[in-house]
């Protein structure tokens, strides 16, 4: 196929040209809205703060399939290291290069073209097809998909299936799909001591010394044993800060940051209670704040997972691995609506890297996969 007239490549190029560094959208959603409006979608902008969001739908059946995507990208870094400018999409050796090609403007383009082809073939589809698109997934996400979901839930919108286009694949398209993700919980801990001269330790209280035992025990706790779908809950201490670099001064505070990746066997309240009981047992003078970025979620075998598995097996030689590994995704917000959620997207080897790219053949295959999933879920 001539890449110059391949619709999914053309749309992906248009999106990559927009320097949409999170939370900027840089006009990407205007392009998407034009496509969706042309094919009979109702498009509703849902902007919150500095973030642009889009909710679009077509049809009015009992079941709703929503495609979940983002238009924002991470910064390109040192642009002189790129073979071609990161926001000037280029095609080399059968691949499309540019920031966001794999994460996730390529799969967003595939979703849109798949929807257009589906509507052309099935203009009277029985069930509802929808999109949630945000310009802030890569940064805080505070005003992104989470806010859209809150607004939709407040007006009793129903979503049954959520397909997230994050780059889930590792070696080939569809070799890995995600049917869940671990939760993410961060703690910011401050241990209070008493400042003093290192030569007079009896007149001070060193918060570093006081905290060492508790931090060691924290790092060694077995929170749970995991289950058939998730590894055990883990904690990593990600930051320690005390003092101001002066060697003869005992600091008055120690700041510690740590993060949990937790499964469905543990809960936020369970982890919080265990940590705070530990700190109390060591008689520490402390303050702690908690940031829950997302609860764990899991989609068991059902209509969506069956449709994705059927699709991958139809186009590929072997079935996919069904995993819950990796960080968080916006799928966690769709799961709050009671929806089945699966992630299927491009190969992730080049994401967030210099010379990010996606195979054009993979984009074309992904478009076919998305269309086949629509056909399985929206025509009955």
Coordinates of C-alpha atoms in Angstrom, one line a residue:
X1 CA 0.0 0.0 0.0
X2 CA 1.2 3.5 -0.8
X3 CA 1.9 5.0 2.6
X4 CA 1.1 8.5 1.3
X5 CA -2.5 7.5 0.8
X6 CA -2.8 5.1 3.7
X7 CA -5.5 6.7 6.0
X8 CA -4.1 5.5 9.3
X9 CA -0.6 6.7 8.4
X10 CA -1.9 10.0 7.2
X11 CA -3.9 10.6 10.4
X12 CA -1.0 9.5 12.6
X13 CA 1.3 11.9 10.8
X14 CA -1.2 14.8 11.4
X15 CA -1.3 14.0 15.1
X16 CA 2.5 13.6 15.5
X17 CA 3.0 17.0 13.8
X18 CA 1.3 18.6 16.8
X19 CA 3.7 19.4 19.6
X20 CA 1.2 18.2 22.3
X21 CA 3.5 17.9 25.3
X22 CA 1.4 17.0 28.3
X23 CA -1.1 18.6 29.1
X24 CA -1.1 20.5 25.8
X25 CA -3.4 19.1 23.1
X26 CA -2.1 21.4 20.3
X27 CA -5.1 20.9 18.1
X28 CA -5.1 17.1 18.0
X29 CA -8.6 16.8 19.3
X30 CA -9.9 19.2 16.7
X31 CA -8.6 16.9 14.0
X32 CA -10.2 13.9 15.8
X33 CA -13.5 15.7 16.2
X34 CA -13.6 16.5 12.5
X35 CA -13.3 12.8 11.7
X36 CA -15.9 11.7 14.2
X37 CA -18.4 14.4 13.3
X38 CA -18.2 13.4 9.6
X39 CA -19.2 9.8 10.5
X40 CA -22.1 10.8 12.7
X41 CA -20.6 10.9 16.2
X42 CA -21.8 13.4 18.7
X43 CA -18.7 15.1 20.0
X44 CA -18.7 16.8 23.4
X45 CA -15.6 18.7 24.6
X46 CA -15.1 18.2 28.3
X47 CA -12.3 20.5 29.4
X48 CA -11.1 20.8 33.0
X49 CA -8.4 23.2 34.0
X50 CA -5.4 23.0 31.7
X51 CA -6.6 19.7 30.1
X52 CA -8.6 19.1 27.0
X53 CA -10.8 16.1 26.9
X54 CA -13.3 14.7 24.4
X55 CA -16.3 12.4 24.9
X56 CA -17.8 11.2 21.6
X57 CA -20.5 8.6 20.9
X58 CA -22.6 7.1 18.1
X59 CA -25.6 4.9 18.5
X60 CA -27.9 4.3 21.5
X61 CA -27.9 0.6 22.2
X62 CA -27.9 -1.1 25.6
X63 CA -24.2 -1.8 25.5
X64 CA -21.4 0.7 25.1
X65 CA -17.9 0.1 23.9
X66 CA -15.5 3.0 24.6
X67 CA -12.1 3.4 23.1
X68 CA -9.7 5.2 25.5
X69 CA -6.7 7.2 24.3
X70 CA -4.6 10.3 24.9
X71 CA -3.2 13.0 22.6
X72 CA -0.4 14.2 24.9
X73 CA 3.2 13.0 24.7
X74 CA 6.3 13.2 26.9
X75 CA 9.0 15.7 26.0
X76 CA 11.3 14.7 23.2
X77 CA 14.4 15.4 25.3
X78 CA 17.5 16.5 23.4
X79 CA 16.1 16.8 19.9
X80 CA 19.6 16.8 18.3
X81 CA 19.8 13.1 19.1
X82 CA 16.9 12.3 16.9
X83 CA 17.6 11.2 13.3
X84 CA 14.8 13.4 12.2
X85 CA 12.9 16.1 14.2
X86 CA 10.5 14.4 16.7
X87 CA 7.5 16.5 15.6
X88 CA 8.2 16.2 11.9
X89 CA 6.9 12.6 11.2
X90 CA 9.1 10.6 8.8
X91 CA 8.9 7.2 7.2
X92 CA 12.0 5.0 7.1
X93 CA 12.3 1.3 6.4
X94 CA 8.6 0.7 6.8
X95 CA 8.2 2.5 10.1
X96 CA 6.7 5.9 11.1
X97 CA 9.0 7.9 13.3
X98 CA 8.1 10.8 15.7
X99 CA 7.3 11.5 19.3
X100 CA 4.0 9.7 20.1
X101 CA 4.2 7.3 17.2
X102 CA 3.9 4.3 19.6
X103 CA 2.6 6.1 22.7
X104 CA -0.1 6.6 21.6
X105 CA -0.9 8.7 18.5
X106 CA -0.4 5.7 16.3
X107 CA -3.0 3.6 18.1
X108 CA -5.4 6.6 18.4
X109 CA -5.2 6.9 14.6
X110 CA -5.9 3.2 14.2
X111 CA -8.9 3.5 16.5
X112 CA -10.4 6.4 14.5
X113 CA -9.9 4.8 11.1
X114 CA -11.3 1.5 12.4
X115 CA -14.4 3.3 13.7
X116 CA -14.8 5.0 10.3
X117 CA -14.6 1.7 8.5
X118 CA -16.9 0.0 11.0
X119 CA -19.6 2.8 10.6
X120 CA -19.3 2.6 6.8
X121 CA -19.9 -1.1 6.8
X122 CA -22.5 -1.1 9.6
X123 CA -24.2 2.3 9.7
X124 CA -27.1 1.0 11.8
X125 CA -25.0 -0.9 14.4
X126 CA -27.1 -2.0 17.3
X127 CA -24.9 -1.0 20.2
X128 CA -23.2 2.3 21.2
X129 CA -19.6 3.2 20.1
X130 CA -17.8 5.9 22.1
X131 CA -14.4 7.6 22.6
X132 CA -12.8 9.1 25.7
X133 CA -9.7 11.1 24.7
X134 CA -7.5 13.3 27.0
X135 CA -4.5 15.6 26.7
X136 CA -3.1 14.6 30.1
X137 CA -2.3 11.0 30.6
X138 CA 1.5 11.3 30.7
X139 CA 1.7 13.9 33.5
X140 CA -0.5 14.2 36.5
X141 CA -3.7 13.2 34.8
X142 CA -5.6 15.2 37.4
X143 CA -7.9 16.8 34.9
X144 CA -8.0 14.0 32.4
X145 CA -9.8 10.8 32.0
X146 CA -10.6 10.6 35.7
X147 CA -12.6 13.9 35.5
X148 CA -14.4 12.8 32.4
X149 CA -15.4 9.5 34.1
X150 CA -16.6 11.4 37.2
X151 CA -18.8 13.7 35.0
X152 CA -20.2 10.7 33.0
X153 CA -21.0 8.8 36.2
X154 CA -22.7 11.9 37.7
X155 CA -25.2 11.8 34.8
X156 CA -25.5 8.0 34.8
X157 CA -23.7 7.3 31.6
X158 CA -23.1 3.6 31.3
X159 CA -19.9 2.0 29.8
X160 CA -19.7 -1.8 29.5
X161 CA -16.4 -2.3 27.7
X162 CA -13.3 -0.2 27.7
X163 CA -10.5 -0.8 25.1
X164 CA -7.3 1.1 25.9
X165 CA -4.8 1.7 23.1
X166 CA -1.7 1.8 25.3
X167 CA 1.4 0.1 23.8
X168 CA 0.9 -3.3 25.4
X169 CA 2.7 -5.4 22.8
X170 CA 6.4 -6.4 23.3
X171 CA 7.7 -8.3 20.2
X172 CA 4.7 -8.3 17.9
X173 CA 1.3 -6.8 17.8
X174 CA -1.0 -8.7 20.1
X175 CA 1.6 -10.9 21.8
X176 CA 0.6 -9.3 25.2
X177 CA -2.7 -7.8 26.2
X178 CA -3.5 -6.4 29.6
X179 CA -6.7 -7.3 31.5
X180 CA -5.8 -5.4 34.7
X181 CA -3.2 -3.3 36.5
X182 CA -1.8 -3.0 40.0
X183 CA -2.8 -0.1 42.2
X184 CA -0.3 2.6 42.9
X185 CA 0.0 4.3 46.4
X186 CA 2.7 6.8 47.4
X187 CA 3.5 7.9 50.9
X188 CA 5.3 11.1 51.8
X189 CA 6.8 10.7 55.3
X190 CA 8.4 13.3 57.5
X191 CA 10.3 12.1 60.7
X192 CA 10.8 14.9 63.2
X193 CA 14.0 15.1 65.2
X194 CA 15.9 17.8 67.1
X195 CA 18.7 19.7 65.4
X196 CA 22.1 19.9 67.0
X197 CA 25.9 19.8 66.7
X198 CA 27.4 16.4 65.9
X199 CA 29.8 16.8 68.8
X200 CA 26.9 17.0 71.2
X201 CA 24.5 14.2 70.1
X202 CA 23.0 13.9 73.6
X203 CA 21.5 17.4 73.0
X204 CA 19.9 16.4 69.7
X205 CA 17.7 13.7 68.2
X206 CA 18.9 12.4 64.9
X207 CA 15.7 11.5 62.8
X208 CA 17.8 9.4 60.4
X209 CA 19.1 7.1 63.2
X210 CA 15.6 7.0 64.6
X211 CA 14.0 5.9 61.3
X212 CA 16.5 3.3 60.2
X213 CA 14.9 0.4 62.0
X214 CA 11.4 1.2 60.8
X215 CA 12.5 1.7 57.2
X216 CA 14.4 -1.6 57.2
X217 CA 11.4 -3.4 58.5
X218 CA 9.1 -1.6 56.0
X219 CA 11.2 -2.9 53.1
X220 CA 11.1 -6.5 54.3
X221 CA 7.3 -6.8 55.0
X222 CA 5.5 -9.5 53.1
X223 CA 2.3 -7.6 52.3
X224 CA 0.5 -10.5 50.6
X225 CA 1.4 -13.5 48.4
X226 CA -0.3 -12.2 45.2
X227 CA -2.7 -14.4 43.3
X228 CA -3.1 -16.1 39.9
X229 CA -3.3 -12.7 38.2
X230 CA -1.0 -10.4 40.1
X231 CA 2.5 -10.7 41.7
X232 CA 2.8 -9.9 45.5
X233 CA 2.4 -6.3 46.6
X234 CA 5.7 -4.5 46.7
X235 CA 7.1 -1.4 48.2
X236 CA 10.1 0.7 47.1
X237 CA 11.7 3.6 49.0
X238 CA 12.2 6.1 46.3
X239 CA 13.5 9.2 48.1
X240 CA 15.4 10.1 51.2
X241 CA 16.3 13.7 52.1
X242 CA 17.8 15.2 55.3
X243 CA 20.2 17.9 56.2
X244 CA 21.7 20.6 54.0
X245 CA 25.1 19.1 53.2
X246 CA 26.9 20.4 56.3
X247 CA 28.9 17.7 58.0
X248 CA 28.7 18.9 61.6
X249 CA 25.0 19.4 61.8
X250 CA 22.4 16.8 63.0
X251 CA 19.3 17.5 60.9
X252 CA 16.0 18.1 62.4
X253 CA 13.9 16.3 59.8
X254 CA 14.1 13.3 57.5
X255 CA 11.8 13.2 54.5
X256 CA 11.1 9.7 53.0
X257 CA 9.1 8.9 49.9
X258 CA 8.0 5.3 49.1
X259 CA 5.6 3.7 46.6
X260 CA 3.5 0.6 46.7
X261 CA 2.3 -1.4 43.7
X262 CA -0.5 -3.4 45.1
X263 CA -2.8 -6.2 43.9
X264 CA -6.4 -7.1 44.6
X265 CA -5.4 -9.0 47.8
X266 CA -4.4 -5.8 49.5
X267 CA -6.3 -2.5 49.9
X268 CA -5.2 1.1 50.5
X269 CA -6.6 1.0 54.0
X270 CA -4.8 -2.2 54.8
X271 CA -1.5 -0.9 53.7
X272 CA -2.0 2.5 55.4
X273 CA -2.9 0.9 58.7
X274 CA 0.1 -1.5 58.7
X275 CA 2.5 1.3 57.9
X276 CA 1.2 3.7 60.5
X277 CA 1.1 0.9 63.1
X278 CA 4.8 0.2 62.3
X279 CA 5.7 3.9 62.8
X280 CA 3.8 4.0 66.1
X281 CA 5.6 0.9 67.3
X282 CA 9.0 2.6 66.7
X283 CA 7.7 5.6 68.7
X284 CA 8.5 8.0 65.9
X285 CA 7.4 11.6 65.8
X286 CA 6.1 11.7 62.2
X287 CA 3.7 13.2 59.7
X288 CA 2.6 11.2 56.7
X289 CA 0.5 11.9 53.7
X290 CA -0.9 9.5 51.1
X291 CA -1.5 9.8 47.4
X292 CA -3.6 7.0 45.9
X293 CA -3.0 7.2 42.1
X294 CA -5.2 4.2 41.3
X295 CA -6.8 1.1 42.7
X296 CA -6.0 -2.3 41.2
X297 CA -8.5 -3.6 38.7
X298 CA -9.0 -6.9 36.9
X299 CA -11.2 -7.9 34.1
X300 CA -12.0 -11.6 34.2
X301 CA -13.0 -13.7 31.3
X302 CA -16.1 -12.1 29.6
X303 CA -17.3 -10.6 26.4
X304 CA -14.5 -8.1 25.9
X305 CA -11.7 -10.4 26.7
X306 CA -13.2 -13.0 24.5
X307 CA -13.5 -10.6 21.6
X308 CA -9.9 -9.4 22.0
X309 CA -8.6 -13.0 22.3
X310 CA -10.6 -14.0 19.2
X311 CA -9.2 -11.1 17.3
X312 CA -5.6 -11.7 18.1
X313 CA -5.9 -15.4 17.4
X314 CA -7.6 -14.6 14.1
X315 CA -4.7 -12.4 12.9
X316 CA -1.7 -13.9 14.7
X317 CA -0.1 -17.4 14.8
X318 CA -0.4 -17.8 18.6
X319 CA -2.6 -16.5 21.4
X320 CA -1.5 -13.6 23.5
X321 CA -0.1 -13.5 27.0
X322 CA -2.7 -12.0 29.3
X323 CA -0.9 -9.9 31.9
X324 CA -1.3 -7.2 34.6
X325 CA 2.3 -6.0 34.6
X326 CA 3.5 -2.5 34.1
X327 CA 2.5 0.8 35.6
X328 CA -0.9 2.4 35.7
X329 CA -3.0 3.4 32.8
X330 CA -6.3 5.3 32.3
X331 CA -8.0 2.0 32.2
X332 CA -8.2 2.2 36.0
X333 CA -10.7 5.0 35.7
X334 CA -12.9 3.2 33.2
X335 CA -12.9 0.2 35.5
X336 CA -14.6 2.5 38.1
X337 CA -17.7 2.5 35.9
X338 CA -18.0 -1.2 36.3
X339 CA -16.7 -1.8 32.8
X340 CA -14.6 -4.7 31.5
X341 CA -11.3 -3.2 30.5
X342 CA -8.6 -4.6 28.2
X343 CA -5.4 -2.9 26.8
X344 CA -4.3 -3.7 23.2
X345 CA -1.8 -1.5 21.4
X346 CA 1.5 -1.2 19.6
X347 CA 4.9 -2.6 20.5
X348 CA 6.4 -0.7 23.4
X349 CA 10.1 -1.0 22.8
X350 CA 10.6 2.6 21.6
X351 CA 8.2 4.5 23.8
X352 CA 9.5 7.6 25.6
X353 CA 12.8 7.1 23.7
X354 CA 14.8 9.0 21.1
X355 CA 13.6 7.9 17.6
X356 CA 10.3 6.6 18.8
X357 CA 8.6 4.6 16.0
X358 CA 5.8 2.3 15.0
X359 CA 5.7 -0.2 12.1
X360 CA 3.3 0.9 9.4
X361 CA 2.3 -2.7 9.0
X362 CA 1.5 -2.8 12.7
X363 CA -0.7 0.3 12.4
X364 CA -2.6 -1.3 9.6
X365 CA -3.0 -4.6 11.5
X366 CA -4.1 -2.8 14.7
X367 CA -6.8 -1.0 12.6
X368 CA -8.1 -4.3 11.5
X369 CA -8.0 -5.7 15.0
X370 CA -9.9 -2.7 16.4
X371 CA -12.6 -3.0 13.7
X372 CA -13.0 -6.7 14.3
X373 CA -13.5 -6.1 18.1
X374 CA -16.2 -3.6 17.3
X375 CA -17.9 -6.0 15.0
X376 CA -18.0 -8.7 17.7
X377 CA -19.4 -6.4 20.4
X378 CA -21.6 -3.9 18.6
X379 CA -23.6 -5.9 16.1
X380 CA -25.5 -8.2 18.5

